[in-house]
Coordinates of C-alpha atoms and ligand atoms in Angstrom, one line a residue:
X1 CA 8.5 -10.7 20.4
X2 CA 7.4 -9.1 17.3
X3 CA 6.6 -5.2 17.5
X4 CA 3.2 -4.3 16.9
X5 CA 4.2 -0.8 15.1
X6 CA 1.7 -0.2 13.0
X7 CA 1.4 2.8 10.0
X8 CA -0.2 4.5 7.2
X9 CA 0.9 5.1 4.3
X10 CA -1.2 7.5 1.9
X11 CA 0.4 8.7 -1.1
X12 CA -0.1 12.6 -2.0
X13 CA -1.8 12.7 -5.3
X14 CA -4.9 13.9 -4.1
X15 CA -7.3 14.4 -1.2
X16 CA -7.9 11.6 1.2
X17 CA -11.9 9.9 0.9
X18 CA -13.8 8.5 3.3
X19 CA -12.4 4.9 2.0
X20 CA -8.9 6.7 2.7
X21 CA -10.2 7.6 6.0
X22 CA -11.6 4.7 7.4
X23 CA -8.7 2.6 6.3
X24 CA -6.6 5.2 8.3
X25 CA -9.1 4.9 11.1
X26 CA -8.7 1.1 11.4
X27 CA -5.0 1.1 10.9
X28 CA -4.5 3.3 14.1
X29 CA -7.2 1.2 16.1
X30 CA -5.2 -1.8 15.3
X31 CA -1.9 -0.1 16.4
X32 CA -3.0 2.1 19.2
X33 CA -5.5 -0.7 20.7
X34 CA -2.2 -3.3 20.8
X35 CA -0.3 -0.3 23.0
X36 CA 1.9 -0.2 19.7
X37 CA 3.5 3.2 17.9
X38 CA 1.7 4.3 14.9
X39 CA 4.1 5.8 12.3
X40 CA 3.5 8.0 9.0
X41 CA 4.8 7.9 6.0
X42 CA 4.4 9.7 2.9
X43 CA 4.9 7.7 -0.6
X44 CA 5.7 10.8 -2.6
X45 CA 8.1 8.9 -5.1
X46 CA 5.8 9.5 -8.0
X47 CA 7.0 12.9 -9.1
X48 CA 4.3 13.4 -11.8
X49 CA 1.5 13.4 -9.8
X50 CA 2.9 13.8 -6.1
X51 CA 2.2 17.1 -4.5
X52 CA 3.2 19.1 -1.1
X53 CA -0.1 20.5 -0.8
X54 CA -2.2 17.5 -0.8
X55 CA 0.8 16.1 1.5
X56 CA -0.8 18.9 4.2
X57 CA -4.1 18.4 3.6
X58 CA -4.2 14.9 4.0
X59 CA -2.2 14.9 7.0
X60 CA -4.1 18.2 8.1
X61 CA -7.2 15.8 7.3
X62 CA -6.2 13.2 10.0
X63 CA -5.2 14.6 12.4
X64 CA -8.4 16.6 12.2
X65 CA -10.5 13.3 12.7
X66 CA -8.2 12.6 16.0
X67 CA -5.4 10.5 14.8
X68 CA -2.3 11.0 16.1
X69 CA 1.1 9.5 15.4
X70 CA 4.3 9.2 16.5
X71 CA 7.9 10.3 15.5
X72 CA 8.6 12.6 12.4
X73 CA 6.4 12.1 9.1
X74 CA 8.4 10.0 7.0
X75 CA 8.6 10.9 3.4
X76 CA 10.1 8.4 0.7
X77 CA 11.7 11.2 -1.2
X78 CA 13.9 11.4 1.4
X79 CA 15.0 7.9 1.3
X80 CA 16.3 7.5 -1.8
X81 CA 19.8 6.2 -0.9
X82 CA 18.2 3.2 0.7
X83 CA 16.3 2.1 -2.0
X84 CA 19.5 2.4 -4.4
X85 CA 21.1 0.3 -2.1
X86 CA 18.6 -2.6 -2.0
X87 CA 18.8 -2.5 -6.0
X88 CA 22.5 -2.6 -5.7
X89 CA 22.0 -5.8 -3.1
X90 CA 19.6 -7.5 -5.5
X91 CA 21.9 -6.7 -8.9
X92 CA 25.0 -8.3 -7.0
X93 CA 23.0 -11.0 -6.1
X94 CA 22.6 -11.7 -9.8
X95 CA 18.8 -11.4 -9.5
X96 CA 17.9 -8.2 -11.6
X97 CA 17.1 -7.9 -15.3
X98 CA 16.6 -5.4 -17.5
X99 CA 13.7 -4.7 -19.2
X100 CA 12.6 -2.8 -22.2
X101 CA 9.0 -3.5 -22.5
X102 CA 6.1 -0.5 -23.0
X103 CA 3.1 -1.1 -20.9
X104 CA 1.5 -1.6 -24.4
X105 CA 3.7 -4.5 -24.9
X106 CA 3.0 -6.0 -21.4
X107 CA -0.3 -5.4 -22.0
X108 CA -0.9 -7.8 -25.1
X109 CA 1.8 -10.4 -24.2
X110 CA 0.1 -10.7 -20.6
X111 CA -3.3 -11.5 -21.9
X112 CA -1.9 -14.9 -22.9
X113 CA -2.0 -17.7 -20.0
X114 CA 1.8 -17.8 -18.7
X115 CA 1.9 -20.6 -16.7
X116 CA 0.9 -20.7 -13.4
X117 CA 1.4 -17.0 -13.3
X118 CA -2.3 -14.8 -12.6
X119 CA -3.9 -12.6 -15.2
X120 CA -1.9 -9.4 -16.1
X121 CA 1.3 -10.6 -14.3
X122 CA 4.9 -10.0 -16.2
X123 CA 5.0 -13.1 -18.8
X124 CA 9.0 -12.5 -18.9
X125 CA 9.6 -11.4 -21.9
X126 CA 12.7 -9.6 -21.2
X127 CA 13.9 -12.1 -18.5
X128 CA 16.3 -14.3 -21.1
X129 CA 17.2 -11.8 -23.9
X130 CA 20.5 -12.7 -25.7
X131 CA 23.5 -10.1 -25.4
X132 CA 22.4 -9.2 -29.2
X133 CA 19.1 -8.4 -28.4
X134 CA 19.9 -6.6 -25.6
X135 CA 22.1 -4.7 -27.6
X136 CA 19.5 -4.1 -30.1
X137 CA 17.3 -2.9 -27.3
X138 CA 19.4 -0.5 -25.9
X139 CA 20.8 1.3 -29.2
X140 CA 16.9 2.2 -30.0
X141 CA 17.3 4.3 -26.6
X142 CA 14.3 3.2 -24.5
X143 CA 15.5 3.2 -20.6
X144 CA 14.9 -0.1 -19.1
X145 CA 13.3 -0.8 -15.7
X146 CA 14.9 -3.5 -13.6
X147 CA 12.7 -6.0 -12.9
X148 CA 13.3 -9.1 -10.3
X149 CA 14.0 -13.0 -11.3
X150 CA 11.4 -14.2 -9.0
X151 CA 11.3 -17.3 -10.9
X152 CA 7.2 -17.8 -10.1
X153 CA 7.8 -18.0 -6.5
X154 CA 4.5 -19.1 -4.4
X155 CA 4.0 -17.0 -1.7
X156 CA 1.2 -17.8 1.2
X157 CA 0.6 -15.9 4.2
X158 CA -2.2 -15.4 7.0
X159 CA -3.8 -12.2 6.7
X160 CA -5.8 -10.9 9.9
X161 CA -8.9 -10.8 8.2
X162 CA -9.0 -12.7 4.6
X163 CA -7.5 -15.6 6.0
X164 CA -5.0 -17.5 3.9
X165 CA -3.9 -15.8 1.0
X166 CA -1.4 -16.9 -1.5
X167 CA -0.2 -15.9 -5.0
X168 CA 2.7 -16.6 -7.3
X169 CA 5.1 -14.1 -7.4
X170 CA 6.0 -12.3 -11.0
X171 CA 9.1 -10.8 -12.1
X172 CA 8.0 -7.4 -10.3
X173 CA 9.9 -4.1 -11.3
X174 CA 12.1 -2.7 -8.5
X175 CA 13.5 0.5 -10.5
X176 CA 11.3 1.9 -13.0
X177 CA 12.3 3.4 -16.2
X178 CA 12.6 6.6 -14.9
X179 CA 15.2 5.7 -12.2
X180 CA 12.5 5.9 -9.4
X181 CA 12.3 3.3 -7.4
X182 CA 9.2 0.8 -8.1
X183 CA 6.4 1.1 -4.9
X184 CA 6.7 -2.6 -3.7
X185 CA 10.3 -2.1 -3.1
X186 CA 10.2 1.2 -1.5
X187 CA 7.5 -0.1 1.0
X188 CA 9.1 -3.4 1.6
X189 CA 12.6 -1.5 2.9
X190 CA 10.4 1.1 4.8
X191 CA 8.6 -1.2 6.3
X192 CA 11.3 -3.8 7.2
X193 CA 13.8 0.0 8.1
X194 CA 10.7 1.1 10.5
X195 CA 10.6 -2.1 12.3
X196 CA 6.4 -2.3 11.4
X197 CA 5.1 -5.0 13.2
X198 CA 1.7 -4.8 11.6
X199 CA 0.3 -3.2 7.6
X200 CA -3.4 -2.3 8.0
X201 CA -4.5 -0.9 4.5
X202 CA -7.2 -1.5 2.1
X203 CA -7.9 -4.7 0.6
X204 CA -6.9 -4.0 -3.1
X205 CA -3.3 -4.3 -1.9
X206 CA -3.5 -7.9 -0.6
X207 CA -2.9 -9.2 -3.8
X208 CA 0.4 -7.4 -3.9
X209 CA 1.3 -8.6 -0.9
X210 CA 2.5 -12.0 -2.0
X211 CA 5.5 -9.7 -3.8
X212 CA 6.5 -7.8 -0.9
X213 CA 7.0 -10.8 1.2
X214 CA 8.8 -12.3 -1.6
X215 CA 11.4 -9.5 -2.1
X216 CA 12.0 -9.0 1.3
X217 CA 13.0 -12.7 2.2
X218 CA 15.6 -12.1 -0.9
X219 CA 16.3 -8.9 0.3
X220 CA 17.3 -10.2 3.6
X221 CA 15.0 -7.4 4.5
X222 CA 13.3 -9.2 8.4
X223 CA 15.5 -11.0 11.2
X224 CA 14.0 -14.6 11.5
X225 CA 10.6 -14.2 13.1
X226 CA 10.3 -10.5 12.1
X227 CA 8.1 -10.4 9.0
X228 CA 5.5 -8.2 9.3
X229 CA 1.9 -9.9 9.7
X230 CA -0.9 -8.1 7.5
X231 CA -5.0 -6.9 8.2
X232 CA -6.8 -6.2 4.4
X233 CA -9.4 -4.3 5.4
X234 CA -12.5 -3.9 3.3
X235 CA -12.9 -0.9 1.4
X236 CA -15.6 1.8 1.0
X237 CA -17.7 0.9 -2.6
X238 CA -19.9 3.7 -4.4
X239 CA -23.6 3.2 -4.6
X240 CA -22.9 1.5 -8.2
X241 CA -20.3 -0.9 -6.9
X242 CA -17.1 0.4 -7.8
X243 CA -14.2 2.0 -5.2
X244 CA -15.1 5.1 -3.8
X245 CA -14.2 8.0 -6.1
X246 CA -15.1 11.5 -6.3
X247 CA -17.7 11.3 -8.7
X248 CA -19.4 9.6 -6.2
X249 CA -20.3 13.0 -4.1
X250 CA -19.2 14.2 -1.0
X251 CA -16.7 11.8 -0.3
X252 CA -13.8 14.1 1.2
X253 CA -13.4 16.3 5.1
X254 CA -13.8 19.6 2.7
X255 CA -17.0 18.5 1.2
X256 CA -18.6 17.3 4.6
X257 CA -17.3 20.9 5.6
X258 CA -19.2 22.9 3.2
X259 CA -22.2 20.8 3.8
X260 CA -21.9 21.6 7.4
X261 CA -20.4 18.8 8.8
X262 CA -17.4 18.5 10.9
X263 CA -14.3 15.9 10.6
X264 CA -15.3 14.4 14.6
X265 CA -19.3 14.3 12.7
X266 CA -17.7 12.4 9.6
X267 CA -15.5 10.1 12.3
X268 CA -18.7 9.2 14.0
X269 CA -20.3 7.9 10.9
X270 CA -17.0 5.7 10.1
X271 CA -17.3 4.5 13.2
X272 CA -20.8 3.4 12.6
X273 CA -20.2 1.9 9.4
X274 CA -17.4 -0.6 11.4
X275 CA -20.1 -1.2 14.1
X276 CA -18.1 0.9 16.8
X277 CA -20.6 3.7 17.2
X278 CA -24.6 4.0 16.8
X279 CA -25.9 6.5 14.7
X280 CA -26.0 9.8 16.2
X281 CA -23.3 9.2 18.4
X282 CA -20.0 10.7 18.7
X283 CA -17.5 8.4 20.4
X284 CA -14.2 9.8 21.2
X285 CA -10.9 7.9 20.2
X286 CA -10.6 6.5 23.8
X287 CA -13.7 5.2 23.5
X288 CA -13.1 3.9 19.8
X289 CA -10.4 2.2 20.9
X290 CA -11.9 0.5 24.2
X291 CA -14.6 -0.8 21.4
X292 CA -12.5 -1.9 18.9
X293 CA -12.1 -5.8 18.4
X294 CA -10.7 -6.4 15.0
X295 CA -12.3 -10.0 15.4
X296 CA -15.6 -8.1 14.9
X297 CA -15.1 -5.6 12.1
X298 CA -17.3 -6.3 9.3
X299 CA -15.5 -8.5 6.7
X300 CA -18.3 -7.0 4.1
X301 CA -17.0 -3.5 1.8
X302 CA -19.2 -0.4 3.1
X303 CA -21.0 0.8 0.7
X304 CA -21.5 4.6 1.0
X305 CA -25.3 5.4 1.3
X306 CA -26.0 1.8 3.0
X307 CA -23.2 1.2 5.3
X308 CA -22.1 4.7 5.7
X309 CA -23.6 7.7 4.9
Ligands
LIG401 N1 0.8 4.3 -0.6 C1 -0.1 3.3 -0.9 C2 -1.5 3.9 -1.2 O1 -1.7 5.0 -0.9 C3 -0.3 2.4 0.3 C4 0.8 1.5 0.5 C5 0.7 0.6 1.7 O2 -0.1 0.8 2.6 O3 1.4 -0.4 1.7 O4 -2.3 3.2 -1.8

């Protein structure tokens, strides 16, 4: 039977939101209420704007509003090898190309309809170069990423929430110019390594998702019957609409804090805001959790200063 194991996987470039939070929140319920492990992992492969303290204080941050997890903190750095090694899988399968473009260049050539591919995807311009142009490309010095023949693969799955999803799959980069490895492969070997059974996390990654399934069926990544299964969960909106951000207040455990509010205070009112808790009310996790039916969470984003205050 497929493991439950669920996880979160925040990425240190700043300080975890509410939106951050809740998402967390939910992703333990999900785990936890299913008797499954919850695991953490830290996606600190993007040197420039990854750093160790806001790796503490976001996992100071949830434990502080009672999540707990199990095993070691993961960290991606550390992995490195693996990823390097699901390249080397997908270049001796003959399915990786390079590519020179700028994000400029992506940019203007993606605004033209490609196909059946969506808005903004990869329109391939590198995918058929001739030896000479490649040559030409590579004497002007410019690194290239490697990017995946994916060969507009449609991908559908049933997501816990949104229902049917599907997309069609671009050629996605799997090692960025800088020799890091790209974020849909590193999470598509974690997962697959930490046997997760289950990805909770916010909704503005279920259009990526189509990708990740796609590279991990050519990866060979899941046994038959093993593929993870996947909850979207809504997100937290700002008054004017758009995703929770800073600018929008106090929106992080440290600005509750100096406003007098604890983190068990600011887990109360996510509770509320997924109809687990009443106002005023401060339900422990046990009680969270003995609450919690995912078949009931609100499908609707919570805006902060409506749905959660
Ligand atoms: N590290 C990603 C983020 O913080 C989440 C990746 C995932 O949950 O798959 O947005």
């Amino acid at each position: 039977m497929l493991t439950p194991h669920g996880r979160f996987a925040p990425s240190p470039t700043g300080t975890l939101h509410l939106g951050n939070l809740r998402t967390a929140l939910l992703a333990w319920l999900f785990a936890r209420s299913q008797g499954a492990r919850f695991l953490m992992r830290v996606e600190d492969l993007d040197t420039g704007r990854v750093r160790r303290e806001y790796e503490t204080a976001q996992l100071t941050d949830l434990a502080a509003i009672g999540l707990d997890w199990d095993g070691e903190v993961v960290r991606q750095s550390e992995r490195l090898d693996h990823y390097a090694a699901a390249v080397e899988h997908l270049e001796a399968a003959g399915l990786l190309y390079p590519c020179f473009c700028t994000r400029r260049e992506i940019r203007d050539a993606a605004s033209a309809p490609h196909g059946a591919l969506p808005e903004g995807a990869y329109p391939g311009t590198c995918r058929d170069l001739t030896a000479a142009e490649r040559a030409a490309r590579e004497r002007a010095g410019r690194p290239p990423a490697l990017r995946l023949r994916a060969g507009e693969a449609r991908v559908a799955f049933e997501d816990r929430l949104l229902g049917r999803v599907e997309g069609v799959v671009d050629d996605l980069v799997v090692r960025r110019n800088d020799g890091a490895p790209a974020y849909n492969l590193a999470v598509v070997v974690d997962d697959a390594a930490q046997d997760i059974g289950e990805v909770v996390r916010g909704d503005d990654l279920a259009e990526t998702t189509p990708r990740q399934l796609h590279l991990g069926r050519v990866l060979g990544a899941w046994a038959p019957g093993r593929e993870p299964r996947f909850a979207h969960v809504p997100l937290v909106l700002g008054p004017d609409g758009a995703r929770l951000a800073k600018r929008h207040g106090a929106v992080t455990l440290a600005d509750r804090a100096a406003a007098g509010e604890s983190a068990v205070q600011v887990r109360s009112r996510l509770a509320v805001s997924l109809g687990l808790a009443t106002p005023g009310e401060t339900p422990d996790m046990t009680t969270l959790l003995a609450r919690f039916d995912p078949t009931r969470l609100p499908a609707a984003p919570a805006v902060l200063g409506e749905d959660l205050d």
